[in-house]
XYZ file of C-alpha atoms in Angstrom:
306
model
C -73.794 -124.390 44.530
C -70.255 -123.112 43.056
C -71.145 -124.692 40.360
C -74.576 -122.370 39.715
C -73.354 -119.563 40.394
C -70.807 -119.668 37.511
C -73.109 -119.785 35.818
C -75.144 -117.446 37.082
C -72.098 -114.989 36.498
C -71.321 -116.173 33.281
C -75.121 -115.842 32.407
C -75.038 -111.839 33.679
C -71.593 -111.359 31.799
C -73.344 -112.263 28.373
C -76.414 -110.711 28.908
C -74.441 -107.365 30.000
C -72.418 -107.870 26.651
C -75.239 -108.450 24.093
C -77.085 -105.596 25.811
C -73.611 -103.402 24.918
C -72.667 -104.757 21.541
C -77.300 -103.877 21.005
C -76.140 -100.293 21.808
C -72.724 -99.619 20.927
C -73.988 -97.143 18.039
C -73.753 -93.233 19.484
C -76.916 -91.397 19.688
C -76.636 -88.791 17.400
C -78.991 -86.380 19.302
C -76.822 -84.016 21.964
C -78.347 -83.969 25.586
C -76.904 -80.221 25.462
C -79.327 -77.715 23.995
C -76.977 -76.629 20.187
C -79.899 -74.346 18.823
C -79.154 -70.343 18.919
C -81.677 -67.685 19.397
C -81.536 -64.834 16.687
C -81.207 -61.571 17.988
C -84.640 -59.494 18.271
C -84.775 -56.067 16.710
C -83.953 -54.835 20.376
C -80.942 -56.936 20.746
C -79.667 -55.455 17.189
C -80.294 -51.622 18.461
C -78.616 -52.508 21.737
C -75.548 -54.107 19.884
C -75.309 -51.015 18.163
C -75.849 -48.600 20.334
C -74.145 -50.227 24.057
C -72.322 -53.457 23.489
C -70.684 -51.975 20.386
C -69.324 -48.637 20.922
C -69.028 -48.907 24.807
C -69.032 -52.711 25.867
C -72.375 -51.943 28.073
C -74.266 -55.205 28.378
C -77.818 -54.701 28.919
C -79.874 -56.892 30.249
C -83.751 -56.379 29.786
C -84.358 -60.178 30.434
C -84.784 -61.387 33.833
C -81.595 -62.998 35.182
C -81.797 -64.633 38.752
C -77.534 -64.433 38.847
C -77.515 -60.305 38.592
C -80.746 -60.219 40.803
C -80.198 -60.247 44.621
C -83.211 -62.957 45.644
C -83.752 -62.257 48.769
C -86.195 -59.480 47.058
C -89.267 -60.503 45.247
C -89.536 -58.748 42.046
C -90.906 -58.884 38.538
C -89.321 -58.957 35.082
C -89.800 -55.308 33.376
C -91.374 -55.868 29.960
C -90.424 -55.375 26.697
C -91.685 -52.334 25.329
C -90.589 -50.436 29.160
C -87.319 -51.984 28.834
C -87.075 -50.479 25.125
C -88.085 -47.442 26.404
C -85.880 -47.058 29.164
C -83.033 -48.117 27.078
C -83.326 -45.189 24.721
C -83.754 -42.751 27.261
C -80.368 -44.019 29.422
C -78.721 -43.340 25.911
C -80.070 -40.032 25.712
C -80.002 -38.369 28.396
C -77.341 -39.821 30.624
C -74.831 -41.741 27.751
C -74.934 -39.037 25.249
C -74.732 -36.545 27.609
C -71.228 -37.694 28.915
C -69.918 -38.259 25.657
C -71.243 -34.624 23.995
C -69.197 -32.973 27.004
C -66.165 -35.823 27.902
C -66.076 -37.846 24.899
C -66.230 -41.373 24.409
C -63.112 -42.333 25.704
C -64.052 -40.808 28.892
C -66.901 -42.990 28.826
C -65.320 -46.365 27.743
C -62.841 -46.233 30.007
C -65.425 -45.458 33.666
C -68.844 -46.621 32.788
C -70.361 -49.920 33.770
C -70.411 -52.718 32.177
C -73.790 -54.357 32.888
C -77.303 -52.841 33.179
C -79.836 -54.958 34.583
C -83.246 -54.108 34.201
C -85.914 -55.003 36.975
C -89.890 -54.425 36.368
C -90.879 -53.708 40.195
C -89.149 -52.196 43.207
C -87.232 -53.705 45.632
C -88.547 -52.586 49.659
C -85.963 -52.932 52.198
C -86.703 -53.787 55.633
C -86.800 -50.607 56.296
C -89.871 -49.629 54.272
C -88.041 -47.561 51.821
C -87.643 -48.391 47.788
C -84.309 -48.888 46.265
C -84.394 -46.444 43.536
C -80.684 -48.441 42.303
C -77.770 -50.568 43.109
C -74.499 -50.044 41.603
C -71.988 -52.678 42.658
C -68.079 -52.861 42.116
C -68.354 -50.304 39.046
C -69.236 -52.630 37.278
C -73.431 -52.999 37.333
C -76.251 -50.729 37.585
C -79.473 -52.364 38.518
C -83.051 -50.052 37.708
C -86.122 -50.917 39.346
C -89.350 -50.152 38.815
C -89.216 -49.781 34.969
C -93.094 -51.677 34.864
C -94.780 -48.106 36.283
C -93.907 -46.049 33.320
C -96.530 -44.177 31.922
C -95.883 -43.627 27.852
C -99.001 -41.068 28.078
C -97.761 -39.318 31.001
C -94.268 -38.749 31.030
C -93.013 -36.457 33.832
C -89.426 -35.274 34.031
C -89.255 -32.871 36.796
C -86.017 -30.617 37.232
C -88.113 -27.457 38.951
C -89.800 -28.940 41.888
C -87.265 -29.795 44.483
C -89.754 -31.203 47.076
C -92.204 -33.009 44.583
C -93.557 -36.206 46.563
C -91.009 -39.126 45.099
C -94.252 -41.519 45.315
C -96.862 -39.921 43.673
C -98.111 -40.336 40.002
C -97.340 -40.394 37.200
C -93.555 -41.525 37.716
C -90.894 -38.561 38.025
C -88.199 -40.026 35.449
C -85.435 -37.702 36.937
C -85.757 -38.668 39.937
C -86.490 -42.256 39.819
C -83.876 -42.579 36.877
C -81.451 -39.802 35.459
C -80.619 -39.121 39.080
C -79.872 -42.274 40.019
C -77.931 -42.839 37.040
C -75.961 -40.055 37.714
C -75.272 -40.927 41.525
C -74.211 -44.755 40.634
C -71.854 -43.016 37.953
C -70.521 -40.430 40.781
C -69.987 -43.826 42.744
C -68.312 -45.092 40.435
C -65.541 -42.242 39.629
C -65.034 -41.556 43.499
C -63.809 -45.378 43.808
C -61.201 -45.058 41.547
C -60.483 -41.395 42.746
C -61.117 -40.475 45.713
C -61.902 -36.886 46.337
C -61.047 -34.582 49.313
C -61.354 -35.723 53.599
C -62.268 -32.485 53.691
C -66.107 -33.485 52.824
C -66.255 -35.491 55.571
C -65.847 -32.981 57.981
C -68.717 -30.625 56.837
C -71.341 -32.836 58.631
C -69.333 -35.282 60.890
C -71.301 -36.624 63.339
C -74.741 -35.560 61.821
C -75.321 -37.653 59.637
C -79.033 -40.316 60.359
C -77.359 -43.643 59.700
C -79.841 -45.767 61.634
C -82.843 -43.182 60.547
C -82.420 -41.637 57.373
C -85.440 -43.097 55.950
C -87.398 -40.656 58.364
C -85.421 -37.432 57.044
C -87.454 -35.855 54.834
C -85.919 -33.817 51.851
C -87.614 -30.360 53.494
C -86.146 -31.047 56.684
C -82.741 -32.311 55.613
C -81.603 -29.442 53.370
C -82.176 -27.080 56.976
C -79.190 -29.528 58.503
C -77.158 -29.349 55.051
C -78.336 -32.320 53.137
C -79.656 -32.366 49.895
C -82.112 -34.829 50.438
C -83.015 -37.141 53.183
C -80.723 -40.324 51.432
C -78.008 -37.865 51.417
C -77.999 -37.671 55.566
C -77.399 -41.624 55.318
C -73.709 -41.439 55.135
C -71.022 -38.878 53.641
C -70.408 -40.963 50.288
C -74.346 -40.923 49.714
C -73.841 -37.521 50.610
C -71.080 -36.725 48.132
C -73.144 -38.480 45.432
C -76.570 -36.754 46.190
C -75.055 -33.338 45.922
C -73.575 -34.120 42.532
C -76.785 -36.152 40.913
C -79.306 -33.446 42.404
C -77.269 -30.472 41.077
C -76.764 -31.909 37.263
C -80.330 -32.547 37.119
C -82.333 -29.705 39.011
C -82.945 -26.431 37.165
C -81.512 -23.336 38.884
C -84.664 -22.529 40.261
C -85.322 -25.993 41.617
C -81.752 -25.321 43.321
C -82.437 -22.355 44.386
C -85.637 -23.603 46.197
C -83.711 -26.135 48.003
C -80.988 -23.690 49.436
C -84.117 -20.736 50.216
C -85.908 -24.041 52.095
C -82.447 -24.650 53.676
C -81.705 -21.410 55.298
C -79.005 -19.707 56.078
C -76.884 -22.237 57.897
C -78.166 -25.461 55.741
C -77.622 -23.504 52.277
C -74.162 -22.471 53.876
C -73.613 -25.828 54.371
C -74.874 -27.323 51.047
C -72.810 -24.657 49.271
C -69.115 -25.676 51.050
C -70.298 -29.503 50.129
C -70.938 -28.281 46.569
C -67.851 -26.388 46.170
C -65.571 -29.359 47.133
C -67.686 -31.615 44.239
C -67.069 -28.923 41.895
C -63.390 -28.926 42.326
C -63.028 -32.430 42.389
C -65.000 -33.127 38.874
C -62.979 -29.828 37.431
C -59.727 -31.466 38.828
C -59.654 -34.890 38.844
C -61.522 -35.974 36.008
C -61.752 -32.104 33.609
C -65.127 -32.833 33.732
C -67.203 -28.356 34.453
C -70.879 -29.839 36.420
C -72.167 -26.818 35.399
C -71.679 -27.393 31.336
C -72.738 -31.241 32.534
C -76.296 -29.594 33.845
C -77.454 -27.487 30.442
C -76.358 -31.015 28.662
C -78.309 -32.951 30.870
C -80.948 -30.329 31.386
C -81.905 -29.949 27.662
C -81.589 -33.844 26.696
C -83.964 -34.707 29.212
C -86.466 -31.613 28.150
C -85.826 -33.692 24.846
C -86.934 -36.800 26.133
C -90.742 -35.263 26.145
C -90.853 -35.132 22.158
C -88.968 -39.035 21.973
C -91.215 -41.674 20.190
C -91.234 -44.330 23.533
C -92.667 -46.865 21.537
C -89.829 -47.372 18.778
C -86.255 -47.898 18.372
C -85.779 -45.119 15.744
C-alpha cells in the first residue's frame, strides 16, 4: 500500500512537471487592456480650452465614482455636453477672467466638472439643480432637456416657473454655477457673522421646498432655496444678483415689500463688501459681464466647437 502510493506521488510529481516544462514559454498577450483611445475632437477643444489653461477636468462621460448612486440618472449626450461646455466657458469662465484675470481663476475654481443627462429628485420631491463638493467638483444635471431651437436665458423675469419649457439656462445653469463658485470662495474666506443675524431663526430648514420664490422675498429671501439655511442664503443673494437684470431685481424687492426688500438689501450690502474686500472682485462690474455674455449666448452656434 506504501509501496503504491509512491508511486502514485511520484506519478503526480512528473505529470505536474511535464505539464510545466509544456508551458514554461510566457504568453505574450497582456491580461491588462495596453490599447489607448485617441482623443475626440471634443477632448482636443476641452484640452485647450479647461485642462490646459486652468487644470478643469471635464467630464462629459458617465463616471459611476463622481456620481452619487443612490440617484438614478442618465448619461448627458454628446452634442448637449458640447454645448454646455461652450457655454460654461462663455458665460461663467470668461466672465471671471475678463474682470479678475486668470490667476484669479486658477488659483479658486474647481477642478472637476461632471456632467449628468437627467436630474437628480431628492426625497423631498425637489430637483438638484447642482452639487459642488470640497471646492473641488461641480456636478450639472439635467443637460439631456436642452432645447438647441429654443434657447431661453431669462435675466428679467424674477418669478418665471423654474419647471416649465423650454429650459431657463440661467437659472438651471449660470446661476448655479455662480452659487457653487460663491461656495467655493466663502470656504476659504469666510465672510462676516453679521449675515447670520439678518434672518436668525427664520430660516425653513425642514420646509424650504414649500417656500415659494413670491412668498420668500416678503420674509427677506431671495428665493425659496435661499430660506434653507444662511450659507444657501449668502450664495442665492450673490448668484441671483450677477445674473438678474435690474429690472428683474427690482421686481423681486417691489414683490418683497418694504420689510423683505429692507431685508434683502442689508443681506446684499454685506455680499457686496465681502467680494469688494476680500477677494477685489465689484458684483456690479461682474453683472454687465455676465449679463451681456449670456445675451451672447443667443447668437452661439450650439452645434460646433468653433
Amino acid at each position: 500500500m506504501k509501496k503504491y502510493i509512491r508511486l502514485s506521488l511520484m506519478a503526480l510529481t512528473l505529470g505536474m512537471t511535464l505539464v510545466s516544462c509544456d508551458n514554461d514559454e510566457p504568453n505574450s498577450t497582456s491580461i491588462f487592456e495596453t490599447t489607448t483611445k485617441s482623443d475626440t475632437e471634443f477632448d482636443k477643444w476641452l484640452n485647450a480650452n479647461f485642462v490646459e489653461p486652468y487644470n478643469i477636468k471635464v467630464n462629459y462621460l458617465y463616471n459611476d465614482k463622481l456620481s452619487d448612486n443612490t440617484y438614478n440618472v442618465v448619461p448627458a449626450t454628446i452634442a448637449n455636453s458640447k454645448a454646455m461646455a461652450k457655454m460654461i466657458k462663455h458665460v461663467w469662465l470668461d466672465a471671471y477672467v475678463e474682470l479678475a484675470g486668470e490667476d484669479f481663476l486658477k488659483a479658486n475654481t474647481f477642478r472637476v466638472f461632471q456632467f449628468i443627462g437627467s436630474p437628480e429628485y431628492n426625497s423631498q420631491g425637489s430637483i438638484i439643480l447642482g452639487t459642488a463638493e470640497g471646492g473641488i467638483q461641480v456636478t450639472l444635471f439635467r443637460l439631456n432637456a436642452l432645447d438647441f431651437d429654443n434657447i431661453l436665458i431669462n435675466v428679467d423675469e424674477p418669478f418665471r416657473a423654474h419647471s416649465a419649457l423650454p429650459l431657463d439656462l440661467n437659472y438651471w445653469y449660470f446661476h448655479t454655477m455662480h452659487h457653487e463658485f460663491c461656495h467655493i470662495l466663502t470656504q476659504k474666506k469666510y465672510y462676516s457673522t453679521d449675515f447670520q443675524t439678518i434672518s436668525a431663526g427664520k430660516y425653513h430648514s425642514a420646509d424650504w421646498v414649500n417656500v415659494e420664490d413670491v412668498d420668500g422675498v416678503k420674509e427677506g429671501f431671495v428665493t425659496g432655496y435661499a430660506s434653507s439655511e444662511y450659507n444657501e442664503d449668502f450664495a442665492e443673494v450673490y448668484a441671483m444678483y450677477v445674473t438678474s437684470s435690474e429690472a428683474s431685481w427690482a421686481a423681486r424687492l417691489q414683490a418683497a415689500g418694504a420689510n423683505g426688500s429692507a431685508i434683502i438689501n442689508s443681506k446684499l450690502e454685506i455680499v457686496r463688501s465681502y467680494f469688494n474686500d476680500t477677494w477685489g472682485i465689484d458684483i456690479d462690474k461682474l453683472r454687465d459681464i455676465v449679463l451681456r455674455r449670456s445675451a451672447e449666448v443667443e447668437k452661439m452656434d450650439l452645434t460646433t466647437l468653433n
